[in-house]
Coordinates of C-alpha atoms and ligand atoms in Angstrom, one line a residue:
M1 CA -38.9 45.9 20.0
K2 CA -39.9 44.9 16.5
R3 CA -39.0 47.5 13.9
F4 CA -42.2 48.9 12.4
Q5 CA -42.4 48.6 8.6
P6 CA -45.1 50.8 7.0
P7 CA -47.0 49.1 4.1
R8 CA -45.7 50.4 0.8
I9 CA -47.7 50.7 -2.3
L10 CA -46.3 52.3 -5.3
S11 CA -48.5 54.2 -7.7
S12 CA -46.8 52.5 -10.8
R13 CA -48.2 49.3 -9.6
I14 CA -51.9 49.9 -9.5
T15 CA -54.3 50.9 -12.1
D16 CA -57.0 48.4 -12.1
E17 CA -59.8 49.6 -14.5
K18 CA -62.6 47.4 -12.9
L19 CA -61.9 49.0 -9.6
W20 CA -61.9 52.5 -11.2
K21 CA -65.2 51.9 -12.9
S22 CA -66.9 50.4 -9.8
R23 CA -65.6 53.6 -7.9
R24 CA -67.2 55.8 -10.4
K25 CA -70.5 53.7 -9.8
I26 CA -70.1 54.2 -6.1
I27 CA -69.7 58.1 -6.5
G28 CA -72.8 57.9 -9.0
A29 CA -75.0 56.0 -6.4
A30 CA -73.9 58.5 -3.7
G31 CA -75.2 61.2 -6.1
L32 CA -78.5 59.6 -6.3
L33 CA -78.8 59.3 -2.6
G34 CA -78.0 62.9 -2.3
A35 CA -81.0 63.8 -4.4
G36 CA -83.1 61.8 -2.1
T37 CA -82.5 63.9 1.0
L38 CA -86.0 63.1 2.3
L39 CA -84.3 60.1 3.8
G40 CA -83.4 61.2 7.4
G41 CA -82.6 63.7 10.0
A42 CA -80.2 66.7 9.4
G43 CA -77.1 64.8 10.2
L44 CA -77.8 62.1 7.8
V45 CA -78.7 64.5 5.0
R46 CA -75.5 66.4 5.6
Y47 CA -73.6 63.2 5.4
V48 CA -75.2 62.1 2.2
D49 CA -74.7 65.6 0.6
A50 CA -71.1 65.3 1.4
M51 CA -70.7 62.2 -0.6
S52 CA -72.6 63.5 -3.7
G53 CA -69.6 65.5 -5.3
R54 CA -69.2 65.8 -9.1
P55 CA -67.7 62.6 -10.5
D56 CA -65.8 64.6 -13.1
E57 CA -63.6 66.0 -10.4
A58 CA -62.2 62.6 -9.5
P59 CA -58.6 62.2 -10.8
D60 CA -58.1 59.8 -13.6
D61 CA -55.5 57.8 -11.9
A62 CA -57.1 57.4 -8.5
A63 CA -56.9 53.6 -8.6
F64 CA -54.9 52.7 -5.5
V65 CA -55.3 49.1 -4.5
A66 CA -54.1 48.1 -1.1
T67 CA -53.0 44.5 -0.4
G68 CA -54.2 43.2 2.9
P69 CA -57.2 44.5 4.8
L70 CA -56.7 48.3 4.3
Q71 CA -58.7 49.4 1.3
P72 CA -58.0 53.1 0.6
T73 CA -61.1 55.4 0.9
P74 CA -61.8 56.8 -2.7
Y75 CA -60.0 60.1 -3.3
K76 CA -63.4 61.8 -3.7
Y77 CA -64.4 61.3 -0.1
I78 CA -61.0 62.1 1.4
T79 CA -61.1 65.5 -0.4
H80 CA -64.7 66.4 0.0
Y81 CA -65.6 65.6 3.6
N82 CA -63.1 67.7 5.5
N83 CA -62.7 69.7 8.7
F84 CA -60.7 72.8 8.2
Y85 CA -62.2 75.7 9.8
E86 CA -60.1 78.4 8.1
L87 CA -61.8 77.4 5.0
G88 CA -65.4 77.1 6.4
V89 CA -67.2 75.2 8.9
G90 CA -69.3 72.8 6.7
K91 CA -67.7 69.4 5.6
Q92 CA -67.8 70.4 2.0
T93 CA -66.9 74.2 2.3
P94 CA -63.1 73.6 2.7
A95 CA -63.2 72.0 -0.9
E96 CA -65.3 74.9 -2.2
N97 CA -63.0 77.5 -0.7
A98 CA -59.9 75.7 -1.4
H99 CA -59.0 78.2 -4.0
Y100 CA -58.4 81.1 -1.4
L101 CA -55.6 79.2 0.0
K102 CA -52.5 80.0 -2.1
T103 CA -49.7 77.9 -1.0
R104 CA -46.9 79.8 -2.6
P105 CA -44.8 81.3 -1.5
W106 CA -44.7 79.2 1.8
S107 CA -42.1 78.8 4.5
V108 CA -41.8 77.1 7.9
E109 CA -40.1 78.6 10.7
I110 CA -38.4 76.3 13.3
S111 CA -37.7 77.8 16.6
G112 CA -37.4 77.3 20.4
E113 CA -35.3 74.7 22.3
C114 CA -32.9 73.7 19.4
E115 CA -29.3 74.4 18.4
K116 CA -30.0 75.5 14.8
P117 CA -33.2 77.4 14.4
G118 CA -34.1 78.5 10.9
I119 CA -36.8 79.1 8.1
L120 CA -37.1 76.5 5.5
D121 CA -38.8 77.3 2.2
I122 CA -41.4 74.8 1.1
E123 CA -39.5 74.0 -2.1
E124 CA -36.4 73.2 -0.1
I125 CA -38.3 71.0 2.3
L126 CA -39.8 69.0 -0.7
K127 CA -36.3 68.6 -2.1
L128 CA -34.7 67.6 1.2
F129 CA -37.3 65.1 2.0
P130 CA -38.6 63.0 -0.9
S131 CA -41.9 61.6 -0.2
E132 CA -42.5 58.0 0.9
E133 CA -45.9 56.5 0.0
R134 CA -47.9 55.2 3.0
I135 CA -51.3 54.0 3.6
Y136 CA -52.7 54.9 7.0
R137 CA -56.0 54.2 8.6
F138 CA -56.9 57.8 9.7
R139 CA -59.7 58.3 12.2
C140 CA -61.4 61.7 12.6
V141 CA -63.0 63.1 15.8
E142 CA -66.6 62.7 14.7
A143 CA -66.6 59.0 14.5
W144 CA -65.7 58.2 10.9
A145 CA -62.7 56.5 9.8
M146 CA -60.9 56.6 6.4
V147 CA -57.8 54.9 5.0
V148 CA -55.6 57.5 3.4
P149 CA -52.6 56.8 1.1
W150 CA -50.6 59.7 2.5
E151 CA -47.5 60.7 1.0
G152 CA -44.9 62.7 3.0
F153 CA -41.9 61.9 5.3
P154 CA -41.4 61.1 8.9
L155 CA -41.6 64.3 10.9
S156 CA -38.4 63.0 13.0
K157 CA -36.2 63.7 9.7
L158 CA -37.1 67.3 9.7
L159 CA -36.8 67.8 13.4
K160 CA -33.4 66.2 13.7
R161 CA -31.9 68.8 11.3
F162 CA -32.5 71.6 13.8
Q163 CA -30.9 69.7 16.7
P164 CA -33.3 69.9 19.5
T165 CA -31.6 70.4 22.9
S166 CA -32.4 68.3 26.1
R167 CA -34.7 71.0 27.2
A168 CA -37.0 70.3 24.1
K169 CA -39.8 68.1 25.7
Y170 CA -42.6 69.0 23.4
V171 CA -43.2 70.3 19.8
E172 CA -45.7 73.0 19.0
F173 CA -47.2 73.5 15.6
R174 CA -49.0 76.5 14.3
T175 CA -51.2 77.1 11.1
L176 CA -50.8 80.1 8.8
Y177 CA -52.7 83.2 10.1
D178 CA -53.9 85.1 6.9
P179 CA -57.6 86.0 6.7
E180 CA -57.2 86.7 3.0
R181 CA -55.9 83.3 2.3
M182 CA -58.0 81.8 5.0
P183 CA -61.3 83.5 5.0
G184 CA -62.7 81.6 7.8
Q185 CA -60.3 83.5 10.1
K186 CA -62.3 86.6 9.6
R187 CA -64.7 85.1 12.1
D188 CA -64.0 84.3 15.7
I189 CA -65.1 80.7 15.4
L190 CA -61.8 79.3 16.9
P191 CA -58.9 81.2 18.6
W192 CA -56.6 81.8 15.6
P193 CA -54.1 80.4 14.5
Y194 CA -54.9 76.9 15.0
V195 CA -52.3 75.4 17.3
E196 CA -51.3 71.8 18.2
G197 CA -48.6 70.0 20.2
L198 CA -47.0 66.6 20.6
R199 CA -44.7 65.2 23.2
M200 CA -41.2 64.9 22.0
D201 CA -41.2 61.0 21.7
E202 CA -44.7 61.3 19.8
A203 CA -43.2 63.6 17.4
M204 CA -40.1 61.5 16.8
H205 CA -42.1 58.3 16.4
P206 CA -41.8 56.8 12.8
L207 CA -45.5 56.7 12.2
T208 CA -45.8 60.5 12.7
L209 CA -45.6 62.0 9.3
I210 CA -45.6 65.4 7.5
A211 CA -47.9 64.7 4.6
T212 CA -47.2 66.7 1.4
G213 CA -49.5 64.6 -1.0
L214 CA -52.2 61.9 -1.2
Y215 CA -53.0 59.6 -3.9
G216 CA -49.9 60.3 -5.8
K217 CA -51.0 64.0 -6.2
E218 CA -50.0 67.3 -4.4
L219 CA -52.0 67.7 -1.2
P220 CA -55.2 69.5 -2.0
A221 CA -55.7 72.8 0.0
Q222 CA -58.6 71.4 1.8
N223 CA -56.5 68.6 3.3
G224 CA -54.0 71.0 4.6
A225 CA -51.6 72.0 1.8
P226 CA -48.8 72.5 1.4
L227 CA -47.8 70.4 4.5
R228 CA -49.8 69.1 7.4
L229 CA -49.1 66.7 10.3
V230 CA -50.5 63.2 10.2
V231 CA -50.6 61.3 13.6
P232 CA -52.4 58.0 12.7
W233 CA -53.1 56.7 16.2
K234 CA -54.7 59.9 17.4
Y235 CA -58.1 61.6 16.8
G236 CA -58.1 63.8 13.7
F237 CA -57.9 67.2 15.3
K238 CA -54.3 66.5 16.2
S239 CA -53.4 66.4 12.5
I240 CA -52.9 70.2 12.0
K241 CA -53.0 71.6 8.6
S242 CA -51.1 74.2 6.5
I243 CA -48.1 74.6 9.0
V244 CA -45.9 77.7 9.1
S245 CA -44.3 77.3 12.5
I246 CA -42.7 74.5 14.5
R247 CA -41.3 75.4 18.0
F248 CA -39.6 73.0 20.5
T249 CA -40.7 73.8 24.0
E250 CA -39.9 72.6 27.5
K251 CA -43.6 73.1 28.7
Q252 CA -46.7 71.3 27.2
P253 CA -48.1 73.6 24.6
R254 CA -51.8 74.3 24.5
N255 CA -53.9 72.9 21.6
T256 CA -56.9 74.7 19.9
W257 CA -59.6 72.2 20.7
N258 CA -58.2 71.9 24.3
I259 CA -58.3 75.6 24.9
L260 CA -62.0 75.7 23.5
Q261 CA -63.5 72.6 25.4
P262 CA -60.9 71.2 27.8
D263 CA -63.4 68.8 29.2
E264 CA -64.1 67.2 25.8
Y265 CA -60.7 67.4 24.1
G266 CA -57.3 66.6 25.8
F267 CA -53.9 67.1 24.8
Y268 CA -53.0 63.4 24.0
A269 CA -56.2 62.5 22.0
N270 CA -55.2 58.8 21.4
V271 CA -58.0 56.9 19.7
N272 CA -59.5 55.0 22.7
P273 CA -62.8 53.1 22.4
A274 CA -62.8 52.7 26.3
V275 CA -63.0 56.5 26.9
D276 CA -66.2 58.1 25.5
H277 CA -66.5 61.7 24.3
P278 CA -68.7 63.4 26.9
R279 CA -71.4 63.8 24.1
W280 CA -71.1 60.5 22.2
S281 CA -69.6 57.0 22.2
Q282 CA -66.3 56.3 20.7
K283 CA -66.7 52.6 20.6
R284 CA -67.6 52.3 16.9
E285 CA -66.9 54.1 13.8
R286 CA -68.3 54.6 10.4
V287 CA -66.1 54.0 7.5
L288 CA -66.3 56.7 5.1
G289 CA -67.1 55.5 1.5
K290 CA -69.0 52.2 2.6
G291 CA -72.2 53.9 2.7
I292 CA -74.5 55.4 5.3
F293 CA -76.3 52.0 5.8
A294 CA -73.1 50.0 6.3
E295 CA -72.5 48.5 9.8
K296 CA -70.2 50.7 11.9
Q297 CA -67.0 48.8 12.8
P298 CA -65.5 48.6 16.4
T299 CA -62.9 51.3 16.9
L300 CA -59.6 49.9 17.6
P301 CA -57.3 51.1 20.6
F302 CA -54.6 53.5 19.2
N303 CA -56.6 53.2 15.9
G304 CA -55.0 49.8 15.2
Y305 CA -51.4 51.0 15.8
A306 CA -51.3 49.8 19.5
E307 CA -48.4 47.4 18.7
Q308 CA -46.3 50.3 17.6
V309 CA -47.2 52.9 20.0
A310 CA -48.8 51.7 23.2
G311 CA -45.4 51.6 24.7
L312 CA -45.1 55.5 24.5
Y313 CA -47.9 55.6 27.2
R314 CA -47.1 52.7 29.6
G315 CA -47.9 53.6 33.2
M316 CA -50.1 56.5 32.2
D317 CA -53.7 56.6 33.2
L318 CA -55.3 57.1 29.7
R319 CA -58.7 58.1 31.3
K320 CA -57.0 61.0 33.0
Y321 CA -54.6 61.9 30.0
F322 CA -57.1 61.7 27.2
Ligands
LIG1 N1 -56.0 72.1 11.2 C1 -56.5 73.3 11.0 N2 -55.4 74.3 10.8 N3 -57.7 73.8 11.1 C2 -58.6 72.8 11.3 O1 -59.9 73.2 11.4 N4 -59.1 70.4 11.8 C3 -58.7 69.2 12.3 C4 -57.6 68.7 11.7 N5 -56.5 69.9 11.4 C5 -58.4 71.4 11.5 C6 -57.0 71.0 11.4 C7 -59.8 68.2 12.4 S1 -61.0 68.4 13.6 C8 -59.7 67.1 11.7 S2 -60.7 65.8 11.8 C9 -58.7 67.0 10.7 O2 -57.9 68.1 10.3 C10 -59.3 66.6 9.3 O3 -58.5 66.3 8.3 P1 -59.0 66.0 6.8 O4 -60.0 67.0 6.5 O5 -57.8 65.9 5.9 O6 -59.7 64.7 7.0

């Protein structure tokens, strides 16, 4: 099998002022559209509003330029169009409520089927695993796509340290439960804490990342600070945010959206244009940042990473294991 080389873009290589200025124009134009919300139905209005953030919040050095076909989505969009129910259910509320989520002190407990269970402090984790810059095309559950220059390290590096036993077949992740720091947990919108799971081989795959930053900056709270999972070939809900617990298990763990709506959200959640969500088609996706009138693009099997990951599911009926 060909060894996968993730594209590497170093922040030192990149400031292109023209691009930066045009990005400002894009944000400005989105603001104008936001003012003209007479344009369409509720869904459209919400989308436009989400795009109309305050340009002065954009970081000065957010000028990442990808070589090749993957143009990173502007920072503004990645950080102001979020799903993070612990910080509110709207797409913009996680950014507005980000200040509640204090990310220090923070530690992660590793337990279950492993030789060396333990607790690691976030500072120790950051020291042990220096971040690697990678660009991922990342797809979310509600038919939008973005390209995120995540920074972090392969989850496998962290997991190996705790020496999983042969009984470890799956990995279960949990988000912090603390209604003071996560005010959304004061309401019963989801069963708290948010939980997710991966099969062991998925967890150990080099594309599976623990993200600790994006665009050369610390991870913003609304994107799951201080550390979150990124599984680029799966729908967005698998990428659990603000993790405090990682447990090796023998049995397949439950995952939040599957507990809530098992006929709509499975355990595997591999991006698959051939299997529709019961309430919408998954064949095409909107690229966040390209504007609401831009043509949607065809969704790719495994989000474009089929060559690297399709082998993990050989022989499985992906209609059944969705
Ligand atoms: N993790 C937690 N703890 N809580 C959440 O509500 N939402 C998920 C996932 N991780 C969620 C979560 C969903 S539905 C998506 S699409 C992605 O986070 C969104 O990640 P982003 O906001 O960084 O784009």
